[in-house]
Coordinates of N, CA and C in Angstrom, one line a residue:
R1329 N 7.1 -40.0 -2.0 CA 7.2 -41.4 -2.1 C 6.7 -41.9 -3.5
V1330 N 5.6 -41.2 -4.0 CA 5.1 -41.5 -5.3 C 6.1 -41.2 -6.4
L1331 N 6.7 -40.0 -6.2 CA 7.8 -39.5 -7.2 C 8.9 -40.5 -7.2
F1332 N 9.3 -41.0 -6.0 CA 10.4 -42.0 -5.9 C 10.1 -43.2 -6.7
R1333 N 8.8 -43.7 -6.5 CA 8.4 -44.9 -7.2 C 8.4 -44.8 -8.7
S1334 N 8.0 -43.6 -9.1 CA 7.9 -43.3 -10.6 C 9.3 -43.3 -11.2
Q1335 N 10.3 -42.7 -10.4 CA 11.7 -42.6 -10.9 C 12.3 -44.0 -10.9
E1336 N 11.9 -44.8 -9.9 CA 12.4 -46.2 -9.8 C 11.9 -47.0 -11.0
Q1337 N 10.6 -46.8 -11.3 CA 10.0 -47.6 -12.4 C 10.7 -47.2 -13.7
S1338 N 11.0 -45.9 -13.9 CA 11.7 -45.4 -15.1 C 13.0 -46.1 -15.3
V1339 N 13.8 -46.2 -14.2 CA 15.1 -46.9 -14.2 C 14.9 -48.3 -14.6
V1340 N 13.9 -49.0 -14.0 CA 13.7 -50.4 -14.4 C 13.3 -50.5 -15.9
N1341 N 12.5 -49.6 -16.4 CA 12.1 -49.7 -17.8 C 13.3 -49.5 -18.7
L1342 N 14.2 -48.5 -18.3 CA 15.4 -48.3 -19.1 C 16.3 -49.5 -19.1
K1343 N 16.5 -50.1 -18.0 CA 17.3 -51.3 -17.9 C 16.7 -52.5 -18.7
Y1344 N 15.4 -52.6 -18.7 CA 14.7 -53.6 -19.5 C 15.0 -53.4 -21.0
Q1345 N 14.8 -52.1 -21.4 CA 15.0 -51.8 -22.9 C 16.4 -52.1 -23.3
A1346 N 17.4 -51.8 -22.4 CA 18.8 -52.0 -22.7 C 19.1 -53.5 -22.8
I1347 N 18.5 -54.3 -21.9 CA 18.7 -55.7 -22.0 C 18.1 -56.3 -23.3
R1348 N 17.0 -55.8 -23.7 CA 16.4 -56.3 -25.0 C 17.2 -55.9 -26.2
L1349 N 17.8 -54.7 -26.2 CA 18.6 -54.3 -27.3 C 19.9 -55.1 -27.3
F1350 N 20.5 -55.3 -26.2 CA 21.7 -56.1 -26.1 C 21.5 -57.5 -26.6
A1351 N 20.3 -58.1 -26.2 CA 20.0 -59.5 -26.6 C 19.8 -59.6 -28.2
K1352 N 19.2 -58.5 -28.8 CA 19.0 -58.6 -30.2 C 20.3 -58.5 -30.9
L1353 N 21.2 -57.6 -30.5 CA 22.5 -57.4 -31.1 C 23.3 -58.7 -30.9
F1354 N 23.3 -59.3 -29.7 CA 24.1 -60.5 -29.5 C 23.6 -61.6 -30.4
T1355 N 22.3 -61.7 -30.5 CA 21.7 -62.8 -31.4 C 22.2 -62.6 -32.8
L1356 N 22.2 -61.3 -33.3 CA 22.6 -61.0 -34.7 C 24.0 -61.4 -34.9
L1357 N 24.9 -61.0 -33.9 CA 26.3 -61.3 -34.1 C 26.6 -62.8 -34.0
M1358 N 25.9 -63.5 -33.2 CA 26.1 -64.9 -33.2 C 25.7 -65.6 -34.5
L1359 N 24.6 -65.1 -35.1 CA 24.1 -65.6 -36.3 C 25.1 -65.5 -37.4
V1360 N 25.9 -64.4 -37.5 CA 26.8 -64.2 -38.5 C 28.2 -64.5 -38.1
G1361 N 28.4 -65.2 -37.0 CA 29.7 -65.6 -36.6 C 30.6 -64.6 -35.9
G1362 N 30.0 -63.6 -35.3 CA 30.8 -62.5 -34.7 C 31.5 -63.0 -33.4
G1363 N 32.4 -62.3 -33.0 CA 33.2 -62.7 -31.8 C 33.2 -61.5 -30.8
S1364 N 34.3 -61.5 -30.0 CA 34.3 -60.4 -29.0 C 34.6 -59.0 -29.6
S1365 N 35.1 -59.0 -30.8 CA 35.4 -57.7 -31.4 C 34.4 -57.3 -32.5
A1366 N 33.3 -58.1 -32.5 CA 32.2 -57.8 -33.5 C 31.3 -56.7 -33.1
W1367 N 30.8 -56.0 -34.1 CA 29.8 -55.0 -33.9 C 28.7 -55.1 -34.9
A1368 N 27.6 -54.5 -34.6 CA 26.4 -54.4 -35.5 C 26.0 -52.9 -35.6
A1369 N 25.6 -52.4 -36.7 CA 25.1 -51.0 -36.8 C 23.9 -51.0 -37.8
A1370 N 23.0 -50.0 -37.6 CA 21.9 -49.9 -38.5 C 22.2 -49.4 -39.9
G1371 N 21.6 -50.1 -40.9 CA 21.9 -49.7 -42.3 C 22.6 -50.7 -43.1
L1372 N 22.5 -50.5 -44.4 CA 23.2 -51.4 -45.4 C 24.5 -50.7 -45.9
T1373 N 25.4 -51.5 -46.3 CA 26.7 -51.0 -46.9 C 26.4 -50.8 -48.4
G1374 N 27.0 -49.7 -48.9 CA 26.9 -49.5 -50.4 C 28.3 -49.3 -50.9
V1375 N 28.7 -50.1 -52.0 CA 30.0 -49.9 -52.6 C 29.8 -49.6 -54.0
K1376 N 30.5 -48.5 -54.5 CA 30.4 -48.1 -55.9 C 31.5 -48.6 -56.7
Y1377 N 31.2 -49.0 -57.9 CA 32.2 -49.6 -58.8 C 32.3 -48.8 -60.1
A1378 N 33.4 -48.7 -60.8 CA 33.5 -48.1 -62.1 C 32.9 -49.0 -63.1
G1379 N 32.2 -48.4 -64.1 CA 31.6 -49.1 -65.2 C 30.3 -49.8 -64.9
Y1380 N 29.6 -50.2 -66.0 CA 28.3 -50.8 -65.9 C 28.4 -52.3 -65.9
F1381 N 27.7 -53.1 -65.1 CA 27.9 -54.5 -64.9 C 27.1 -55.4 -65.9
Y1382 N 26.2 -54.8 -66.7 CA 25.5 -55.5 -67.8 C 24.9 -56.8 -67.3
D1383 N 24.4 -56.8 -66.1 CA 23.7 -57.9 -65.5 C 24.6 -59.2 -65.4
A1384 N 25.9 -58.9 -65.4 CA 26.9 -60.0 -65.2 C 27.3 -60.0 -63.8
F1385 N 26.8 -60.9 -62.9 CA 27.0 -60.8 -61.5 C 28.5 -60.9 -61.1
G1386 N 29.3 -61.6 -61.9 CA 30.7 -61.8 -61.6 C 31.5 -60.5 -61.7
Y1387 N 30.9 -59.5 -62.3 CA 31.5 -58.2 -62.5 C 32.0 -57.6 -61.2
F1388 N 31.2 -57.8 -60.1 CA 31.5 -57.2 -58.8 C 32.7 -57.8 -58.1
G1389 N 33.1 -59.0 -58.6 CA 34.3 -59.6 -58.0 C 35.6 -59.1 -58.5
S1390 N 35.6 -58.4 -59.6 CA 36.9 -57.9 -60.2 C 36.9 -56.4 -60.6
A1391 N 35.7 -55.8 -60.5 CA 35.6 -54.4 -60.9 C 36.4 -53.4 -60.0
T1392 N 36.7 -52.3 -60.4 CA 37.4 -51.3 -59.6 C 36.5 -50.5 -58.8
V1393 N 36.8 -50.5 -57.5 CA 36.0 -49.7 -56.5 C 36.2 -48.2 -56.7
E1394 N 35.2 -47.4 -56.8 CA 35.3 -46.0 -56.9 C 35.1 -45.3 -55.6
S1395 N 35.9 -44.3 -55.3 CA 35.7 -43.5 -54.1 C 34.6 -42.5 -54.4
D1396 N 33.6 -42.4 -53.5 CA 32.5 -41.4 -53.7 C 31.9 -41.2 -52.3
Y1397 N 31.9 -39.9 -51.8 CA 31.4 -39.6 -50.5 C 30.0 -40.1 -50.2
R1398 N 29.2 -40.2 -51.3 CA 27.8 -40.6 -51.1 C 27.7 -42.0 -50.5
F1399 N 28.8 -42.8 -50.6 CA 28.8 -44.2 -50.2 C 29.7 -44.4 -49.0
N1400 N 30.0 -43.3 -48.3 CA 30.9 -43.5 -47.1 C 30.2 -44.1 -45.9
N1401 N 28.9 -43.9 -45.8 CA 28.1 -44.3 -44.7 C 27.1 -45.4 -45.0
L1402 N 26.5 -45.9 -43.9 CA 25.5 -46.9 -44.1 C 24.2 -46.3 -44.5
F1403 N 23.4 -47.1 -45.1 CA 22.1 -46.7 -45.7 C 20.9 -47.3 -44.9
T1404 N 20.1 -46.5 -44.2 CA 18.9 -46.9 -43.7 C 17.7 -46.7 -44.7
K1405 N 18.0 -46.0 -45.8 CA 17.1 -45.9 -46.9 C 18.0 -45.9 -48.2
I1406 N 17.4 -46.4 -49.2 CA 18.0 -46.3 -50.6 C 16.9 -45.7 -51.5
N1407 N 17.1 -44.4 -51.8 CA 16.2 -43.7 -52.6 C 16.8 -42.5 -53.3
Y1408 N 16.0 -41.6 -53.8 CA 16.5 -40.5 -54.6 C 17.3 -39.5 -53.7
E1409 N 17.2 -39.6 -52.4 CA 18.0 -38.7 -51.5 C 19.3 -39.4 -51.1
T1410 N 19.3 -40.7 -50.8 CA 20.5 -41.4 -50.4 C 20.6 -42.7 -51.2
P1411 N 21.5 -42.8 -52.1 CA 22.6 -41.9 -52.3 C 22.3 -40.7 -53.2
G1412 N 21.1 -40.6 -53.8 CA 20.8 -39.5 -54.6 C 20.5 -40.0 -56.0
Q1413 N 20.4 -39.1 -57.0 CA 20.0 -39.5 -58.4 C 20.8 -38.5 -59.3
N1414 N 21.0 -39.1 -60.5 CA 21.6 -38.3 -61.6 C 22.9 -37.6 -61.3
F1415 N 23.8 -38.4 -60.6 CA 25.1 -37.8 -60.2 C 26.3 -38.4 -60.9
D1416 N 26.0 -39.4 -61.8 CA 27.1 -40.0 -62.5 C 26.6 -40.6 -63.8
E1417 N 27.4 -41.0 -64.7 CA 26.9 -41.5 -66.0 C 27.0 -43.0 -66.1
T1418 N 28.1 -43.6 -65.7 CA 28.3 -45.1 -65.8 C 29.0 -45.6 -64.6
Y1419 N 28.2 -46.4 -63.8 CA 28.8 -47.0 -62.6 C 27.8 -48.1 -62.2
S1420 N 28.3 -48.9 -61.2 CA 27.5 -50.0 -60.6 C 27.7 -49.9 -59.1
V1421 N 26.7 -50.5 -58.4 CA 26.7 -50.4 -56.9 C 26.3 -51.8 -56.3
K1422 N 26.9 -52.2 -55.3 CA 26.5 -53.4 -54.5 C 26.1 -52.9 -53.1
Y1423 N 24.8 -53.1 -52.8 CA 24.4 -52.9 -51.4 C 24.2 -54.2 -50.7
Y1424 N 24.6 -54.3 -49.4 CA 24.5 -55.5 -48.7 C 24.4 -55.3 -47.2
G1425 N 23.9 -56.3 -46.5 CA 23.7 -56.2 -45.1 C 22.7 -57.3 -44.6
Y1426 N 21.9 -56.9 -43.6 CA 21.0 -57.9 -43.1 C 19.6 -57.2 -42.9
F1427 N 18.6 -58.1 -43.0 CA 17.2 -57.6 -42.9 C 16.6 -58.4 -41.7
T1428 N 16.1 -57.8 -40.7 CA 15.4 -58.5 -39.6 C 13.9 -58.3 -39.7
A1429 N 13.2 -59.4 -39.8 CA 11.8 -59.4 -39.9 C 11.1 -59.0 -38.6
S1430 N 10.1 -58.2 -38.7 CA 9.4 -57.7 -37.5 C 8.1 -58.5 -37.3
S1431 N 7.8 -59.3 -38.2 CA 6.6 -60.2 -38.1 C 6.7 -61.4 -39.0
T1432 N 6.0 -62.4 -38.7 CA 6.0 -63.6 -39.5 C 4.9 -63.5 -40.6
E1433 N 5.3 -63.3 -41.8 CA 4.4 -63.2 -42.9 C 5.1 -63.0 -44.2
T1434 N 4.4 -62.9 -45.3 CA 5.0 -62.7 -46.6 C 5.4 -61.2 -46.8
Y1435 N 6.7 -61.0 -47.2 CA 7.2 -59.7 -47.5 C 7.3 -59.5 -49.0
T1436 N 6.9 -58.3 -49.4 CA 7.1 -58.0 -50.8 C 8.3 -56.9 -50.9
F1437 N 9.3 -57.2 -51.7 CA 10.4 -56.3 -51.9 C 10.3 -55.7 -53.3
Y1438 N 10.6 -54.4 -53.4 CA 10.5 -53.6 -54.6 C 11.8 -52.9 -55.0
T1439 N 12.2 -52.9 -56.2 CA 13.2 -52.0 -56.7 C 12.6 -51.2 -57.8
N1440 N 12.8 -49.9 -57.8 CA 12.4 -49.0 -58.8 C 13.6 -48.3 -59.3
S1441 N 14.1 -48.6 -60.5 CA 15.4 -48.2 -60.9 C 15.6 -47.8 -62.3
D1442 N 16.6 -47.0 -62.6 CA 17.1 -46.6 -63.9 C 18.6 -46.6 -63.8
D1443 N 19.4 -47.6 -64.2 CA 18.9 -48.7 -65.0 C 18.6 -50.0 -64.2
S1444 N 19.5 -51.0 -64.4 CA 19.3 -52.4 -63.9 C 19.4 -52.5 -62.4
S1445 N 18.6 -53.4 -61.8 CA 18.7 -53.7 -60.4 C 18.2 -55.1 -60.1
W1446 N 18.8 -55.7 -59.1 CA 18.5 -57.1 -58.6 C 18.5 -57.1 -57.1
L1447 N 17.7 -58.0 -56.5 CA 17.6 -58.1 -55.1 C 17.5 -59.5 -54.7
W1448 N 18.3 -59.9 -53.7 CA 18.2 -61.3 -53.1 C 18.0 -61.2 -51.6
I1449 N 17.3 -62.2 -51.1 CA 17.2 -62.4 -49.6 C 17.7 -63.8 -49.4
G1450 N 18.6 -64.0 -48.4 CA 19.1 -65.3 -48.1 C 18.4 -66.0 -47.0
D1451 N 19.0 -67.0 -46.5 CA 18.4 -67.8 -45.4 C 18.7 -67.2 -44.1
S1452 N 17.9 -67.4 -43.1 CA 18.2 -67.0 -41.7 C 19.5 -67.6 -41.2
G1453 N 20.4 -66.8 -40.7 CA 21.6 -67.2 -40.2 C 22.7 -67.3 -41.3
E1454 N 22.4 -67.1 -42.5 CA 23.4 -67.1 -43.6 C 24.2 -65.8 -43.7
T1455 N 25.4 -65.9 -44.1 CA 26.2 -64.6 -44.2 C 26.0 -64.0 -45.6
I1456 N 26.4 -62.8 -45.7 CA 26.4 -62.1 -47.0 C 27.3 -62.9 -48.0
S1457 N 28.4 -63.2 -47.6 CA 29.4 -63.9 -48.4 C 28.8 -65.2 -49.0
A1458 N 28.1 -66.0 -48.1 CA 27.5 -67.2 -48.6 C 26.4 -66.9 -49.6
L1459 N 25.6 -65.9 -49.3 CA 24.5 -65.6 -50.2 C 25.1 -65.2 -51.6
E1460 N 26.1 -64.3 -51.6 CA 26.7 -63.8 -52.8 C 27.3 -65.0 -53.6
A1461 N 27.8 -66.0 -52.9 CA 28.5 -67.1 -53.6 C 27.4 -68.0 -54.4
R1462 N 26.2 -67.9 -53.9 CA 25.2 -68.8 -54.6 C 24.1 -68.0 -55.3
R1463 N 24.1 -66.7 -55.3 CA 23.1 -65.9 -56.0 C 23.1 -66.2 -57.5
S1464 N 22.0 -66.1 -58.1 CA 21.9 -66.4 -59.5 C 20.6 -65.7 -60.1
N1465 N 20.4 -65.8 -61.4 CA 19.2 -65.3 -62.0 C 18.0 -66.3 -61.9
R1466 N 18.2 -67.3 -61.0 CA 17.1 -68.2 -60.7 C 16.6 -68.2 -59.3
N1467 N 17.4 -67.5 -58.4 CA 16.9 -67.5 -57.0 C 16.8 -66.0 -56.5
E1468 N 16.7 -65.1 -57.4 CA 16.5 -63.7 -56.9 C 15.1 -63.5 -56.5
I1469 N 14.9 -62.4 -55.6 CA 13.5 -62.0 -55.3 C 13.0 -61.0 -56.3
V1470 N 13.9 -60.1 -56.7 CA 13.5 -59.1 -57.7 C 14.5 -59.1 -58.9
D1471 N 14.0 -59.2 -60.1 CA 14.8 -59.1 -61.3 C 14.3 -57.9 -62.1
N1472 N 15.0 -56.8 -62.0 CA 14.7 -55.5 -62.7 C 15.8 -55.2 -63.7
S1473 N 16.2 -56.2 -64.4 CA 17.4 -56.1 -65.2 C 17.2 -55.3 -66.5
G1474 N 18.3 -55.0 -67.2 CA 18.3 -54.3 -68.5 C 18.5 -52.8 -68.4
L1475 N 18.7 -52.2 -69.6 CA 18.8 -50.8 -69.7 C 17.4 -50.2 -69.9
H1476 N 17.0 -49.3 -69.0 CA 15.6 -48.8 -69.1 C 15.5 -47.5 -68.2
G1477 N 14.4 -46.8 -68.4 CA 14.1 -45.7 -67.5 C 13.6 -46.3 -66.2
M1478 N 13.0 -45.4 -65.3 CA 12.5 -45.8 -64.0 C 11.4 -46.9 -64.2
V1479 N 11.7 -48.1 -63.7 CA 10.8 -49.2 -63.8 C 10.7 -49.9 -62.4
E1480 N 9.6 -50.2 -61.9 CA 9.5 -50.9 -60.6 C 9.1 -52.4 -60.9
K1481 N 9.9 -53.3 -60.2 CA 9.6 -54.7 -60.2 C 9.6 -55.1 -58.7
S1482 N 8.9 -56.3 -58.5 CA 8.8 -56.7 -57.1 C 8.8 -58.3 -57.0
G1483 N 9.0 -58.8 -55.8 CA 8.9 -60.2 -55.6 C 8.6 -60.4 -54.1
T1484 N 8.3 -61.7 -53.8 CA 7.9 -62.0 -52.4 C 8.7 -63.1 -51.8
V1485 N 8.8 -63.1 -50.4 CA 9.5 -64.1 -49.7 C 8.8 -64.2 -48.3
S1486 N 8.7 -65.4 -47.8 CA 8.2 -65.6 -46.4 C 9.3 -65.5 -45.4
L1487 N 9.1 -64.6 -44.4 CA 10.1 -64.4 -43.3 C 9.5 -64.6 -42.0
V1488 N 10.3 -64.9 -41.0 CA 9.9 -65.2 -39.6 C 10.2 -64.1 -38.7
S1489 N 9.3 -63.7 -37.8 CA 9.5 -62.6 -36.9 C 10.8 -62.8 -36.0
G1490 N 11.6 -61.8 -36.0 CA 12.8 -61.9 -35.2 C 14.0 -62.5 -35.8
N1491 N 13.8 -63.2 -37.0 CA 14.9 -63.8 -37.7 C 15.6 -62.7 -38.6
T1492 N 16.9 -62.9 -38.8 CA 17.8 -62.0 -39.5 C 18.2 -62.7 -40.8
Y1493 N 18.1 -62.0 -41.9 CA 18.4 -62.6 -43.3 C 19.3 -61.7 -44.0
P1494 N 20.3 -62.3 -44.7 CA 21.2 -61.4 -45.5 C 20.4 -60.9 -46.7
I1495 N 20.7 -59.6 -47.1 CA 20.1 -59.0 -48.2 C 21.2 -58.4 -49.1
L1496 N 21.0 -58.7 -50.4 CA 22.0 -58.3 -51.4 C 21.3 -57.6 -52.6
I1497 N 21.8 -56.4 -53.0 CA 21.2 -55.6 -54.1 C 22.3 -55.2 -55.0
Y1498 N 22.1 -55.4 -56.3 CA 23.0 -54.9 -57.4 C 22.2 -53.8 -58.1
F1499 N 22.9 -52.8 -58.5 CA 22.4 -51.7 -59.3 C 23.4 -51.2 -60.3
G1500 N 22.9 -50.9 -61.5 CA 23.9 -50.4 -62.5 C 23.3 -49.3 -63.3
E1501 N 24.1 -48.3 -63.7 CA 23.7 -47.2 -64.4 C 24.6 -47.0 -65.7
K1502 N 24.0 -46.8 -66.8 CA 24.7 -46.6 -68.1 C 24.1 -45.5 -68.8
N1503 N 24.6 -44.3 -68.7 CA 24.2 -43.1 -69.4 C 22.8 -42.6 -69.0
G1504 N 22.6 -41.3 -69.1 CA 21.3 -40.7 -68.8 C 21.0 -40.7 -67.3
G1505 N 19.7 -40.7 -67.0 CA 19.3 -40.7 -65.6 C 19.8 -41.9 -64.8
D1506 N 20.0 -41.7 -63.5 CA 20.3 -42.8 -62.6 C 19.7 -42.6 -61.3
R1507 N 19.0 -43.7 -60.9 CA 18.3 -43.7 -59.6 C 17.8 -45.1 -59.2
I1508 N 17.8 -45.4 -57.9 CA 17.3 -46.6 -57.4 C 16.5 -46.4 -56.1
D1509 N 15.3 -46.9 -56.0 CA 14.5 -46.9 -54.8 C 14.3 -48.3 -54.4
V1510 N 14.6 -48.6 -53.1 CA 14.3 -50.0 -52.6 C 13.2 -49.9 -51.5
K1511 N 12.2 -50.6 -51.6 CA 11.1 -50.6 -50.6 C 10.6 -52.0 -50.3
F1512 N 9.8 -52.1 -49.2 CA 9.3 -53.4 -48.9 C 7.9 -53.2 -48.2
S1513 N 7.1 -54.2 -48.1 CA 5.8 -54.1 -47.5 C 5.3 -55.5 -47.1
T1514 N 4.3 -55.5 -46.3 CA 3.6 -56.8 -45.9 C 2.1 -56.4 -45.8
S1515 N 1.3 -57.4 -45.4 CA -0.1 -57.1 -45.2 C -0.4 -56.2 -44.0
T1516 N 0.7 -56.1 -43.1 CA 0.6 -55.3 -41.9 C 1.5 -54.1 -41.9
I1517 N 2.5 -54.0 -42.9 CA 3.4 -53.0 -43.0 C 3.2 -52.2 -44.3
A1518 N 2.9 -50.9 -44.2 CA 2.7 -50.2 -45.4 C 4.0 -50.1 -46.2
K1519 N 3.9 -50.0 -47.5 CA 5.0 -49.9 -48.4 C 5.9 -48.8 -48.0
T1520 N 7.2 -49.1 -47.7 CA 8.1 -48.1 -47.2 C 9.6 -48.3 -47.7
D1521 N 10.3 -47.2 -47.7 CA 11.8 -47.3 -48.0 C 12.6 -47.2 -46.7
N1522 N 11.9 -47.0 -45.6 CA 12.6 -46.8 -44.3 C 13.0 -48.1 -43.7
G1523 N 14.3 -48.4 -43.7 CA 14.8 -49.7 -43.1 C 15.4 -49.5 -41.8
T1524 N 15.2 -48.4 -41.1 CA 15.9 -48.1 -39.9 C 15.9 -49.2 -38.9
S1525 N 14.7 -49.8 -38.6 CA 14.7 -50.9 -37.6 C 14.7 -52.3 -38.3
Y1526 N 15.1 -52.3 -39.6 CA 15.2 -53.6 -40.3 C 16.6 -53.9 -40.8
Y1527 N 17.2 -52.9 -41.4 CA 18.6 -53.1 -42.0 C 19.7 -53.0 -41.0
S1528 N 20.7 -53.8 -41.2 CA 21.9 -53.8 -40.3 C 23.1 -54.3 -41.1
T1529 N 24.3 -53.9 -40.6 CA 25.5 -54.3 -41.1 C 26.4 -54.8 -40.0
T1530 N 27.2 -55.8 -40.1 CA 28.2 -56.2 -39.1 C 29.6 -56.2 -39.7
N1531 N 30.6 -56.2 -38.9 CA 32.0 -56.2 -39.4 C 32.4 -57.6 -39.9
V1532 N 31.5 -58.6 -39.9 CA 31.8 -59.8 -40.5 C 31.9 -59.6 -42.1
D1533 N 31.1 -58.7 -42.6 CA 31.0 -58.4 -44.0 C 31.3 -57.0 -44.4
S1534 N 31.6 -56.1 -43.4 CA 31.8 -54.7 -43.8 C 32.9 -54.1 -42.9
T1535 N 33.0 -52.7 -43.0 CA 34.1 -52.1 -42.3 C 33.8 -50.9 -41.4
A1536 N 32.7 -50.1 -41.7 CA 32.5 -48.8 -41.0 C 31.1 -48.7 -40.5
P1537 N 31.0 -48.7 -39.2 CA 29.6 -48.6 -38.6 C 29.1 -47.1 -38.5
T1538 N 29.1 -46.4 -39.6 CA 28.5 -45.1 -39.6 C 27.2 -45.1 -40.3
I1539 N 26.3 -44.1 -40.2 CA 24.9 -44.2 -40.7 C 24.6 -43.1 -41.7
N1540 N 24.0 -43.5 -42.8 CA 23.5 -42.6 -43.8 C 22.0 -42.8 -43.9
S1541 N 21.3 -41.8 -43.3 CA 19.8 -41.9 -43.2 C 19.1 -41.0 -44.2

């Protein structure tokens, strides 16, 4: 009888966890305008472009997309391992998706890059497309622009627990070494590049729900 009750409680716990997960995904999809065919997956999308963007944001609207297996999957981390470092000479990358805050507090975001990198966080409920339409060099969270070796810059933003915010990152490499690390921290979250439970992508703004961890 004790064993039966234990098994019954395990089933109840599993059902509860499944309901919580479904509720979180449903909320995210509704926030970004998803419908019956919408999906959400862990990680950010990365798109590689030919050439260096020279801190000209409009570049990504007309540049040629380059095929590269390193960017086939979603990124739960952006660092020296994913997509890697020193694998090409001149290129640019746009990373985008959503960041879900786990606590209500001030978040610090960091980019450590060679060469240029920028990072924006939008408003809760805003889409990536809307954020990219209004991003500028006056509303960024991190400005790590220019041609340089590995340099870390950071910025802060106040986020609310459970809310989902669009995140947009530009990176560019022109000759020599190439690398970008993206991290975040709060007073209660140690500085980390692991966005597994924070980053997500939906088919409102992307195409392939596969994971690059």
